[in-house]
C-alpha positions as YAML, in Angstrom:
chain: A
units: angstrom
residues:
- id: 1
  name: SER
  ca: [75.46, 39.09, 79.92]
- id: 2
  name: TRP
  ca: [77.14, 42.48, 80.05]
- id: 3
  name: ALA
  ca: [79.63, 41.20, 82.62]
- id: 4
  name: LEU
  ca: [80.94, 38.67, 80.09]
- id: 5
  name: VAL
  ca: [80.98, 41.31, 77.36]
- id: 6
  name: PHE
  ca: [83.16, 43.54, 79.53]
- id: 7
  name: LEU
  ca: [85.51, 40.62, 80.21]
- id: 8
  name: LEU
  ca: [85.83, 40.06, 76.48]
- id: 9
  name: ILE
  ca: [86.51, 43.75, 75.80]
- id: 10
  name: ALA
  ca: [89.19, 43.87, 78.50]
- id: 11
  name: ALA
  ca: [90.81, 40.78, 77.00]
- id: 12
  name: LEU
  ca: [90.78, 42.41, 73.56]
- id: 13
  name: PHE
  ca: [92.57, 45.48, 74.88]
- id: 14
  name: GLN
  ca: [95.15, 43.25, 76.53]
- id: 15
  name: ARG
  ca: [95.64, 41.25, 73.34]
- id: 16
  name: LEU
  ca: [95.77, 44.18, 70.93]
- id: 17
  name: SER
  ca: [97.99, 46.30, 73.20]
- id: 18
  name: LYS
  ca: [98.94, 49.63, 71.55]
- id: 19
  name: PHE
  ca: [97.15, 48.60, 68.35]
- id: 20
  name: ALA
  ca: [93.83, 48.95, 70.19]
- id: 21
  name: HIS
  ca: [94.15, 52.67, 69.43]
- id: 22
  name: PRO
  ca: [92.39, 53.87, 67.33]
- id: 23
  name: ALA
  ca: [90.68, 50.58, 66.44]
- id: 24
  name: MET
  ca: [88.72, 50.37, 69.72]
- id: 25
  name: ASP
  ca: [88.29, 54.08, 70.46]
- id: 26
  name: GLY
  ca: [84.55, 53.89, 69.88]
- id: 27
  name: VAL
  ca: [84.18, 50.91, 72.23]
- id: 28
  name: LEU
  ca: [86.23, 52.71, 74.88]
- id: 29
  name: THR
  ca: [84.06, 55.82, 74.64]
- id: 30
  name: GLU
  ca: [80.87, 53.77, 74.92]
- id: 31
  name: VAL
  ca: [82.11, 51.89, 78.00]
- id: 32
  name: ALA
  ca: [83.02, 55.21, 79.67]
- id: 33
  name: ASN
  ca: [79.62, 56.67, 78.85]
- id: 34
  name: MET
  ca: [77.90, 53.63, 80.32]
- id: 35
  name: ARG
  ca: [80.12, 53.88, 83.41]
- id: 36
  name: MET
  ca: [78.93, 57.47, 83.98]
- id: 37
  name: GLU
  ca: [75.23, 56.56, 84.03]
- id: 38
  name: PRO
  ca: [73.93, 57.01, 87.62]
- id: 39
  name: GLU
  ca: [72.00, 53.73, 87.62]
- id: 40
  name: PHE
  ca: [74.69, 51.64, 85.96]
- id: 41
  name: GLU
  ca: [75.33, 48.53, 88.08]
- id: 42
  name: LEU
  ca: [78.49, 47.07, 86.54]
- id: 43
  name: LYS
  ca: [80.91, 49.84, 87.50]
- id: 44
  name: ASN
  ca: [83.62, 47.42, 88.66]
- id: 45
  name: GLU
  ca: [83.47, 45.51, 85.38]
- id: 46
  name: ALA
  ca: [83.59, 48.75, 83.39]
- id: 47
  name: ASP
  ca: [86.53, 49.96, 85.47]
- id: 48
  name: ALA
  ca: [88.37, 46.74, 84.62]
- id: 49
  name: VAL
  ca: [87.90, 47.51, 80.92]
- id: 50
  name: LEU
  ca: [89.09, 51.10, 81.35]
- id: 51
  name: GLY
  ca: [92.11, 49.94, 83.33]
- id: 52
  name: ALA
  ca: [92.98, 47.42, 80.63]
- id: 53
  name: ALA
  ca: [92.74, 50.22, 78.07]
- id: 54
  name: VAL
  ca: [95.15, 52.43, 80.02]
- id: 55
  name: ARG
  ca: [97.66, 49.60, 80.19]
- id: 56
  name: ALA
  ca: [97.23, 48.76, 76.52]
- id: 57
  name: ILE
  ca: [97.32, 52.12, 74.78]
- id: 58
  name: GLY
  ca: [98.97, 54.28, 77.47]
- id: 59
  name: PRO
  ca: [97.68, 57.35, 79.28]
- id: 60
  name: GLN
  ca: [98.23, 59.80, 76.43]
- id: 61
  name: ALA
  ca: [96.11, 57.95, 73.88]
- id: 62
  name: PHE
  ca: [93.59, 57.07, 76.61]
- id: 63
  name: LEU
  ca: [93.06, 60.74, 77.49]
- id: 64
  name: GLU
  ca: [92.87, 61.69, 73.82]
- id: 65
  name: VAL
  ca: [89.86, 59.41, 73.57]
- id: 66
  name: LEU
  ca: [88.45, 60.28, 77.01]
- id: 67
  name: PRO
  ca: [89.62, 63.80, 77.92]
- id: 68
  name: LEU
  ca: [89.31, 64.73, 81.57]
- id: 69
  name: ASN
  ca: [87.59, 68.02, 80.72]
- id: 70
  name: LEU
  ca: [88.80, 69.75, 83.85]
- id: 71
  name: GLY
  ca: [89.84, 73.08, 82.28]
- id: 72
  name: GLY
  ca: [88.36, 76.40, 83.28]
- id: 73
  name: ASP
  ca: [86.84, 76.82, 79.80]
- id: 74
  name: LEU
  ca: [84.73, 73.65, 80.13]
- id: 75
  name: ARG
  ca: [81.46, 73.98, 78.24]
- id: 76
  name: LYS
  ca: [78.21, 72.88, 79.82]
- id: 77
  name: ASP
  ca: [77.78, 70.16, 77.22]
- id: 78
  name: GLN
  ca: [81.13, 68.57, 78.17]
- id: 79
  name: ALA
  ca: [81.13, 65.96, 80.90]
- id: 80
  name: GLY
  ca: [83.96, 66.17, 83.39]
- id: 81
  name: ARG
  ca: [85.78, 62.89, 83.93]
- id: 82
  name: ALA
  ca: [87.70, 63.53, 87.13]
- id: 83
  name: TRP
  ca: [86.69, 60.04, 88.23]
- id: 84
  name: LEU
  ca: [89.21, 58.65, 85.74]
- id: 85
  name: LEU
  ca: [92.19, 59.98, 87.72]
- id: 86
  name: PRO
  ca: [92.15, 57.48, 90.62]
- id: 87
  name: LEU
  ca: [91.28, 54.70, 88.17]
- id: 88
  name: MET
  ca: [94.31, 55.48, 85.98]
- id: 89
  name: LYS
  ca: [96.69, 55.64, 88.93]
- id: 90
  name: SER
  ca: [97.20, 51.89, 89.30]
- id: 91
  name: HIS
  ca: [97.33, 51.10, 85.57]
- id: 92
  name: ILE
  ca: [100.02, 53.44, 84.20]
- id: 93
  name: ARG
  ca: [103.36, 51.76, 83.52]
- id: 94
  name: ASN
  ca: [106.24, 52.17, 81.04]
- id: 95
  name: ALA
  ca: [104.58, 55.34, 79.78]
- id: 96
  name: PRO
  ca: [106.61, 58.29, 78.43]
- id: 97
  name: LEU
  ca: [107.57, 60.58, 81.29]
- id: 98
  name: LYS
  ca: [107.53, 63.47, 78.82]
- id: 99
  name: TYR
  ca: [103.72, 63.32, 78.75]
- id: 100
  name: PHE
  ca: [103.52, 63.89, 82.49]
- id: 101
  name: VAL
  ca: [106.03, 66.74, 82.35]
- id: 102
  name: ASP
  ca: [104.46, 68.47, 79.33]
- id: 103
  name: THR
  ca: [100.76, 67.82, 79.93]
- id: 104
  name: MET
  ca: [99.83, 66.46, 83.35]
- id: 105
  name: LEU
  ca: [102.09, 68.73, 85.41]
- id: 106
  name: PRO
  ca: [100.70, 71.93, 83.81]
- id: 107
  name: LEU
  ca: [97.21, 70.55, 84.44]
- id: 108
  name: ALA
  ca: [98.03, 70.02, 88.11]
- id: 109
  name: ASP
  ca: [99.41, 73.56, 88.30]
- id: 110
  name: SER
  ca: [96.29, 74.97, 86.64]
- id: 111
  name: LEU
  ca: [93.99, 73.15, 89.05]
- id: 112
  name: SER
  ca: [96.08, 74.33, 92.00]
- id: 113
  name: ALA
  ca: [95.91, 77.93, 90.74]
- id: 114
  name: GLN
  ca: [92.14, 77.68, 90.42]
- id: 115
  name: SER
  ca: [91.97, 76.33, 93.97]
- id: 116
  name: LYS
  ca: [93.90, 79.33, 95.27]
- id: 117
  name: GLN
  ca: [91.70, 81.67, 93.26]
- id: 118
  name: PHE
  ca: [88.55, 80.18, 94.79]
- id: 119
  name: ALA
  ca: [90.11, 80.37, 98.25]
- id: 120
  name: SER
  ca: [90.89, 84.07, 97.78]
- id: 121
  name: LYS
  ca: [87.19, 84.64, 97.07]
- id: 122
  name: GLY
  ca: [86.09, 82.73, 100.16]
- id: 123
  name: ARG
  ca: [84.71, 79.80, 98.15]
- id: 124
  name: GLU
  ca: [86.23, 77.11, 100.34]
- id: 125
  name: ILE
  ca: [84.30, 74.14, 98.95]
- id: 126
  name: GLU
  ca: [85.42, 74.80, 95.38]
- id: 127
  name: ALA
  ca: [88.95, 75.48, 96.63]
- id: 128
  name: LYS
  ca: [89.08, 72.08, 98.32]
- id: 129
  name: VAL
  ca: [87.68, 70.32, 95.25]
- id: 130
  name: PHE
  ca: [90.28, 71.78, 92.88]
- id: 131
  name: SER
  ca: [93.07, 71.20, 95.40]
- id: 132
  name: ALA
  ca: [92.05, 67.55, 95.62]
- id: 133
  name: LEU
  ca: [91.97, 67.29, 91.80]
- id: 134
  name: SER
  ca: [95.48, 68.74, 91.59]
- id: 135
  name: GLN
  ca: [96.72, 66.17, 94.08]
- id: 136
  name: GLN
  ca: [95.03, 63.38, 92.12]
- id: 137
  name: VAL
  ca: [96.90, 64.45, 88.99]
- id: 138
  name: TRP
  ca: [100.16, 64.46, 90.99]
- id: 139
  name: ALA
  ca: [99.28, 60.97, 92.22]
- id: 140
  name: LEU
  ca: [99.76, 59.70, 88.64]
- id: 141
  name: LEU
  ca: [103.49, 60.43, 88.92]
- id: 142
  name: GLY
  ca: [104.17, 57.02, 90.48]
- id: 143
  name: GLY
  ca: [102.80, 55.34, 87.37]
- id: 144
  name: PHE
  ca: [104.84, 57.51, 85.03]
- id: 145
  name: PHE
  ca: [107.91, 56.69, 87.16]
- id: 146
  name: ASN
  ca: [107.26, 52.97, 86.70]
- id: 147
  name: VAL
  ca: [110.21, 52.51, 84.31]
- id: 148
  name: PRO
  ca: [109.67, 55.07, 81.54]
- id: 149
  name: ALA
  ca: [111.88, 54.61, 78.50]
- id: 150
  name: ASP
  ca: [112.74, 58.32, 78.25]
- id: 151
  name: ILE
  ca: [114.41, 58.87, 81.64]
- id: 152
  name: LEU
  ca: [117.56, 60.37, 80.08]
- id: 153
  name: ASN
  ca: [115.63, 62.93, 78.04]
- id: 154
  name: SER
  ca: [112.67, 63.73, 80.29]
- id: 155
  name: PHE
  ca: [114.10, 63.61, 83.81]
- id: 156
  name: THR
  ca: [115.75, 66.97, 83.22]
- id: 157
  name: PRO
  ca: [117.47, 69.26, 85.74]
- id: 158
  name: SER
  ca: [114.48, 71.62, 85.65]
- id: 159
  name: PHE
  ca: [112.03, 68.79, 86.35]
- id: 160
  name: ALA
  ca: [114.29, 67.41, 89.10]
- id: 161
  name: HIS
  ca: [114.41, 70.88, 90.64]
- id: 162
  name: ARG
  ca: [110.63, 71.18, 90.49]
- id: 163
  name: LEU
  ca: [110.23, 67.94, 92.43]
- id: 164
  name: ALA
  ca: [112.80, 69.07, 94.99]
- id: 165
  name: VAL
  ca: [110.94, 72.35, 95.50]
- id: 166
  name: GLU
  ca: [107.65, 70.52, 95.98]
- id: 167
  name: LEU
  ca: [109.30, 68.21, 98.54]
- id: 168
  name: LEU
  ca: [110.31, 71.23, 100.57]
- id: 169
  name: GLU
  ca: [107.28, 73.47, 100.12]
- id: 170
  name: SER
  ca: [104.29, 71.11, 99.68]
- id: 171
  name: PRO
  ca: [103.84, 68.74, 102.66]
- id: 172
  name: ASP
  ca: [100.69, 67.25, 101.12]
- id: 173
  name: LEU
  ca: [102.66, 66.11, 98.06]
- id: 174
  name: ARG
  ca: [105.67, 64.70, 99.92]
- id: 175
  name: PRO
  ca: [104.37, 61.12, 100.28]
- id: 176
  name: THR
  ca: [103.35, 61.07, 96.61]
- id: 177
  name: ILE
  ca: [106.67, 62.40, 95.30]
- id: 178
  name: CYS
  ca: [108.75, 60.28, 97.66]
- id: 179
  name: GLY
  ca: [106.82, 57.16, 96.70]
- id: 180
  name: ALA
  ca: [107.23, 57.94, 93.00]
- id: 181
  name: LEU
  ca: [110.97, 58.55, 93.32]
- id: 182
  name: GLN
  ca: [111.33, 55.31, 95.24]
- id: 183
  name: THR
  ca: [109.46, 53.42, 92.51]
- id: 184
  name: LEU
  ca: [111.74, 54.87, 89.82]
- id: 185
  name: LEU
  ca: [115.01, 54.35, 91.68]
- id: 186
  name: VAL
  ca: [114.27, 50.81, 92.86]
- id: 187
  name: ALA
  ca: [113.07, 49.70, 89.42]
- id: 188
  name: VAL
  ca: [116.07, 51.18, 87.60]
- id: 189
  name: HIS
  ca: [118.53, 49.79, 90.15]
- id: 190
  name: THR
  ca: [116.95, 46.34, 89.89]
- id: 191
  name: LEU
  ca: [117.12, 46.34, 86.09]
- id: 192
  name: ALA
  ca: [120.71, 47.61, 86.16]
- id: 193
  name: ASN
  ca: [121.65, 44.47, 88.10]
- id: 194
  name: ASP
  ca: [119.52, 42.09, 86.04]
- id: 195
  name: ASP
  ca: [121.15, 40.01, 83.32]
- id: 196
  name: SER
  ca: [117.96, 38.35, 82.10]
- id: 197
  name: GLY
  ca: [117.19, 41.02, 79.51]
- id: 198
  name: LEU
  ca: [113.46, 40.55, 80.08]
- id: 199
  name: GLY
  ca: [112.67, 43.95, 81.61]
- id: 200
  name: PRO
  ca: [111.29, 47.07, 79.94]
- id: 201
  name: LEU
  ca: [114.87, 48.41, 79.74]
- id: 202
  name: THR
  ca: [118.00, 46.55, 78.73]
- id: 203
  name: LYS
  ca: [120.76, 46.33, 81.31]
- id: 204
  name: GLN
  ca: [122.76, 48.95, 79.41]
- id: 205
  name: GLN
  ca: [119.78, 51.31, 79.30]
- id: 206
  name: ALA
  ca: [119.14, 50.78, 83.01]
- id: 207
  name: LEU
  ca: [122.78, 51.45, 83.87]
- id: 208
  name: ALA
  ca: [122.68, 54.67, 81.86]
- id: 209
  name: ALA
  ca: [119.44, 55.68, 83.59]
- id: 210
  name: GLN
  ca: [120.92, 54.89, 87.00]
- id: 211
  name: THR
  ca: [124.00, 57.01, 86.27]
- id: 212
  name: HIS
  ca: [121.73, 59.82, 85.08]
- id: 213
  name: LEU
  ca: [119.61, 59.72, 88.25]
- id: 214
  name: ALA
  ca: [122.67, 59.45, 90.50]
- id: 215
  name: GLN
  ca: [123.81, 62.92, 89.49]
- id: 216
  name: PHE
  ca: [120.71, 64.36, 91.17]
- id: 217
  name: ALA
  ca: [121.05, 62.23, 94.30]
- id: 218
  name: PRO
  ca: [123.25, 64.54, 96.44]
- id: 219
  name: ASP
  ca: [120.84, 67.46, 96.07]
- id: 220
  name: TYR
  ca: [117.81, 65.26, 96.72]
- id: 221
  name: LEU
  ca: [119.43, 63.73, 99.78]
- id: 222
  name: ALA
  ca: [120.23, 67.17, 101.17]
- id: 223
  name: GLN
  ca: [116.61, 68.19, 100.64]
- id: 224
  name: LEU
  ca: [115.26, 64.96, 102.11]
- id: 225
  name: PHE
  ca: [117.53, 65.23, 105.15]
- id: 226
  name: ASN
  ca: [116.25, 68.77, 105.70]
- id: 227
  name: VAL
  ca: [112.61, 67.71, 105.47]
- id: 228
  name: PHE
  ca: [113.31, 64.61, 107.57]
- id: 229
  name: ALA
  ca: [114.76, 66.76, 110.36]
- id: 230
  name: GLN
  ca: [111.70, 69.02, 110.35]
- id: 231
  name: SER
  ca: [109.08, 66.25, 110.22]
- id: 232
  name: PRO
  ca: [107.31, 64.66, 113.19]
- id: 233
  name: GLY
  ca: [108.98, 61.46, 114.33]
- id: 234
  name: ALA
  ca: [105.89, 59.35, 113.60]
- id: 235
  name: ASN
  ca: [105.64, 60.41, 109.93]
- id: 236
  name: ARG
  ca: [109.08, 59.62, 108.52]
- id: 237
  name: GLY
  ca: [108.82, 56.07, 107.23]
- id: 238
  name: TYR
  ca: [108.24, 56.93, 103.58]
- id: 239
  name: MET
  ca: [111.18, 59.35, 103.64]
- id: 240
  name: VAL
  ca: [113.49, 56.64, 104.99]
- id: 241
  name: ASN
  ca: [112.50, 54.41, 102.06]
- id: 242
  name: THR
  ca: [113.23, 57.16, 99.54]
- id: 243
  name: ILE
  ca: [116.56, 58.04, 101.15]
- id: 244
  name: THR
  ca: [117.54, 54.36, 101.03]
- id: 245
  name: ALA
  ca: [116.59, 54.18, 97.35]
- id: 246
  name: PHE
  ca: [118.85, 57.14, 96.55]
- id: 247
  name: LEU
  ca: [121.72, 55.66, 98.56]
- id: 248
  name: ALA
  ca: [121.55, 52.53, 96.39]
- id: 249
  name: VAL
  ca: [122.32, 54.48, 93.20]
- id: 250
  name: ILE
  ca: [124.61, 57.26, 94.44]
- id: 251
  name: THR
  ca: [128.39, 57.04, 94.00]
- id: 252
  name: SER
  ca: [130.56, 55.92, 96.92]
- id: 253
  name: ALA
  ca: [132.32, 59.28, 97.00]
- id: 254
  name: ASP
  ca: [129.01, 61.12, 97.34]
- id: 255
  name: ILE
  ca: [127.81, 58.71, 100.03]
- id: 256
  name: ASN
  ca: [130.92, 59.20, 102.13]
- id: 257
  name: ALA
  ca: [130.86, 62.98, 101.68]
- id: 258
  name: THR
  ca: [127.19, 63.05, 102.71]
- id: 259
  name: PHE
  ca: [127.88, 60.85, 105.73]
- id: 260
  name: ALA
  ca: [130.73, 63.11, 106.83]
- id: 261
  name: ARG
  ca: [128.32, 66.06, 106.79]
- id: 262
  name: VAL
  ca: [125.80, 64.09, 108.84]
- id: 263
  name: CYS
  ca: [128.50, 63.25, 111.40]
- id: 264
  name: ALA
  ca: [129.51, 66.91, 111.58]
- id: 265
  name: MET
  ca: [125.87, 67.90, 112.22]
- id: 266
  name: LEU
  ca: [125.60, 65.14, 114.84]
- id: 267
  name: ASP
  ca: [128.67, 66.49, 116.64]
- id: 268
  name: GLU
  ca: [127.24, 70.00, 116.54]
- id: 269
  name: ALA
  ca: [123.85, 68.85, 117.81]
- id: 270
  name: LEU
  ca: [125.39, 66.92, 120.71]
- id: 271
  name: LYS
  ca: [127.09, 70.07, 121.98]
- id: 272
  name: THR
  ca: [123.75, 71.59, 123.00]
- id: 273
  name: HIS
  ca: [121.67, 68.43, 123.33]
- id: 274
  name: GLU
  ca: [119.51, 67.84, 126.38]
- id: 275
  name: PRO
  ca: [117.62, 64.57, 126.92]
- id: 276
  name: PRO
  ca: [113.92, 65.04, 126.09]
- id: 277
  name: ALA
  ca: [111.39, 65.02, 128.91]
- id: 278
  name: ALA
  ca: [109.07, 62.04, 129.27]
- id: 279
  name: ALA
  ca: [106.17, 64.08, 127.87]
- id: 280
  name: GLU
  ca: [108.17, 64.63, 124.66]
- id: 281
  name: LEU
  ca: [108.44, 60.89, 124.03]
- id: 282
  name: THR
  ca: [104.73, 60.11, 123.99]
- id: 283
  name: LYS
  ca: [103.05, 59.01, 120.78]
- id: 284
  name: GLY
  ca: [100.87, 62.10, 120.67]
- id: 285
  name: TYR
  ca: [103.84, 64.44, 121.01]
- id: 286
  name: LEU
  ca: [105.89, 62.63, 118.36]
- id: 287
  name: GLU
  ca: [102.99, 62.78, 115.92]
- id: 288
  name: ALA
  ca: [103.08, 66.59, 116.08]
- id: 289
  name: HIS
  ca: [106.73, 67.45, 116.77]
- id: 290
  name: SER
  ca: [110.11, 66.60, 115.31]
- id: 291
  name: PRO
  ca: [112.58, 64.76, 117.58]
- id: 292
  name: PRO
  ca: [115.75, 66.44, 118.90]
- id: 293
  name: ASN
  ca: [118.29, 67.13, 116.16]
- id: 294
  name: ALA
  ca: [120.83, 64.73, 117.70]
- id: 295
  name: HIS
  ca: [118.29, 61.90, 117.46]
- id: 296
  name: THR
  ca: [117.58, 62.79, 113.82]
- id: 297
  name: MET
  ca: [121.24, 62.90, 112.80]
- id: 298
  name: MET
  ca: [121.86, 59.53, 114.41]
- id: 299
  name: ASP
  ca: [118.85, 58.10, 112.60]
- id: 300
  name: LEU
  ca: [120.27, 59.33, 109.29]
- id: 301
  name: ALA
  ca: [123.69, 57.88, 110.10]
- id: 302
  name: ILE
  ca: [122.10, 54.49, 110.81]
- id: 303
  name: ILE
  ca: [120.21, 54.58, 107.50]
- id: 304
  name: MET
  ca: [123.52, 55.05, 105.67]
- id: 305
  name: THR
  ca: [125.29, 52.18, 107.45]
- id: 306
  name: PRO
  ca: [125.18, 49.56, 104.63]
- id: 307
  name: TYR
  ca: [126.82, 51.92, 102.13]
- id: 308
  name: LEU
  ca: [129.85, 53.17, 104.12]
- id: 309
  name: ASP
  ca: [133.49, 52.39, 103.39]
- id: 310
  name: ALA
  ca: [135.99, 51.40, 106.10]
- id: 311
  name: GLU
  ca: [136.96, 54.96, 107.06]
- id: 312
  name: HIS
  ca: [133.41, 56.16, 107.52]
- id: 313
  name: SER
  ca: [132.28, 52.93, 109.15]
- id: 314
  name: LEU
  ca: [134.95, 53.62, 111.76]
- id: 315
  name: MET
  ca: [133.50, 57.11, 112.27]
- id: 316
  name: LEU
  ca: [130.12, 55.53, 112.98]
- id: 317
  name: VAL
  ca: [131.63, 52.90, 115.29]
- id: 318
  name: ARG
  ca: [133.23, 55.62, 117.38]
- id: 319
  name: ALA
  ca: [130.04, 57.70, 117.53]
- id: 320
  name: ALA
  ca: [127.91, 54.65, 118.36]
- id: 321
  name: HIS
  ca: [130.38, 53.51, 121.02]
- id: 322
  name: MET
  ca: [130.29, 56.94, 122.66]
- id: 323
  name: LEU
  ca: [126.49, 57.11, 122.67]
- id: 324
  name: ALA
  ca: [126.10, 53.54, 123.91]
- id: 325
  name: LYS
  ca: [128.34, 54.29, 126.91]
- id: 326
  name: GLN
  ca: [126.43, 57.38, 128.04]
- id: 327
  name: SER
  ca: [123.23, 56.95, 130.06]
- id: 328
  name: GLU
  ca: [121.79, 60.46, 130.27]
- id: 329
  name: ASP
  ca: [119.69, 60.00, 127.13]
- id: 330
  name: GLN
  ca: [118.44, 56.44, 126.84]
- id: 331
  name: ILE
  ca: [117.01, 57.07, 123.37]
- id: 332
  name: LEU
  ca: [120.43, 58.05, 122.06]
- id: 333
  name: GLN
  ca: [121.93, 55.10, 123.90]
- id: 334
  name: LYS
  ca: [119.55, 52.75, 122.09]
- id: 335
  name: LYS
  ca: [120.43, 54.38, 118.78]
- id: 336
  name: GLY
  ca: [124.10, 53.77, 119.54]
- id: 337
  name: TYR
  ca: [123.44, 50.08, 120.07]
- id: 338
  name: LYS
  ca: [121.27, 50.02, 116.95]
- id: 339
  name: ALA
  ca: [124.12, 51.44, 114.87]
- id: 340
  name: ILE
  ca: [126.48, 48.78, 116.23]
- id: 341
  name: SER
  ca: [123.90, 46.11, 115.41]
- id: 342
  name: ARG
  ca: [123.49, 47.42, 111.84]
- id: 343
  name: LEU
  ca: [127.21, 47.42, 111.30]
- id: 344
  name: ALA
  ca: [127.43, 43.86, 112.61]
- id: 345
  name: GLU
  ca: [124.69, 42.79, 110.17]
- id: 346
  name: GLN
  ca: [126.79, 43.72, 107.16]
- id: 347
  name: PRO
  ca: [128.21, 40.83, 105.07]
- id: 348
  name: THR
  ca: [131.12, 38.90, 106.52]
- id: 349
  name: GLY
  ca: [134.35, 40.28, 105.14]
- id: 350
  name: SER
  ca: [132.94, 43.78, 104.59]
- id: 351
  name: ALA
  ca: [134.80, 46.74, 106.08]
- id: 352
  name: ALA
  ca: [131.99, 47.40, 108.55]
- id: 353
  name: HIS
  ca: [131.84, 43.80, 109.73]
- id: 354
  name: GLN
  ca: [135.60, 43.57, 110.21]
- id: 355
  name: LEU
  ca: [135.57, 46.81, 112.21]
- id: 356
  name: ILE
  ca: [132.86, 45.51, 114.52]
- id: 357
  name: GLU
  ca: [134.74, 42.24, 115.04]
- id: 358
  name: SER
  ca: [137.91, 44.08, 116.04]
- id: 359
  name: THR
  ca: [136.05, 46.61, 118.16]
- id: 360
  name: LEU
  ca: [133.95, 44.00, 119.94]
- id: 361
  name: SER
  ca: [136.95, 42.37, 121.56]
- id: 362
  name: ALA
  ca: [138.62, 45.66, 122.50]
- id: 363
  name: ASP
  ca: [135.72, 47.84, 123.62]
- id: 364
  name: LEU
  ca: [132.20, 46.58, 123.17]
- id: 365
  name: ILE
  ca: [132.30, 43.25, 124.98]
- id: 366
  name: PRO
  ca: [133.78, 44.79, 128.17]
- id: 367
  name: MET
  ca: [131.21, 47.59, 127.95]
- id: 368
  name: LEU
  ca: [128.31, 45.14, 127.52]
...
């Protein structure tokens, strides 16, 4: 049956890996053509073949064989293959980042420009379609950030800046970009601490990549903190994960300098802070509004807890102690206790843990 044939083809792609191109280009084209037939019933099986092909030969070779045909100069006899974008998303890995920067990013920009052009002419349906296509191209970034070998050469200052600008100016792309950055940072950090030598990068390559990415971390953290402060309280989880991923690769000096700035902003926010009304703490309100700045700064300080040295851990202990003692704002009070709890969770013998032990006997136990 065709189902078994598709299983065999997928297995061949997996076995041949990069050598499947160009040997199986004709087979790949035929499977895609069959997949596009309106009455074709084995779409899932065909998708499995196409996914195996993406993994085997990589997105660049895959799109050379099956171009998306999304350009403005598309001829009537060319079939558009926008349906390949969501299919490719979960199958791209260890692919050259350069291809995304040089080819896919300009495509996303072109589609976005066409969307704006349609919108200016009042053609809202076409505008939405091209906007969605642009976002689907951006959605491939997570796959290209799944441990590319060319991080040092392709994650350039200009590309890093472009991502930072999109984080600030394009709310629809924030979850995509944050998720992709988290994928890249976590994978590189994991490989940099792995002695098995079985990953797509050697430990030395991963350490070099981590050092390279760390140089961009302070600027990204500043941008993420800014966006975090402006975002509704209910929609911040993915940003917390990305911030944490950056904190894992940044230098200790940069972490402590960043934390000092957060503490300074917390002090400034507390000077004019007023406890929020009950209506401002409802789920509906938090889904549409950002929390008070003092709450946000304390949240950021708590996120940074595991990475602080003794001096800056003491700064957090003092701030948390002060907030835990006050009762005017119960939310801030809870955040004070949460900071103390996070500090106490740090490994025995760490600076933070020793500070909590000494502070507990002198201040916290009597207060509790």
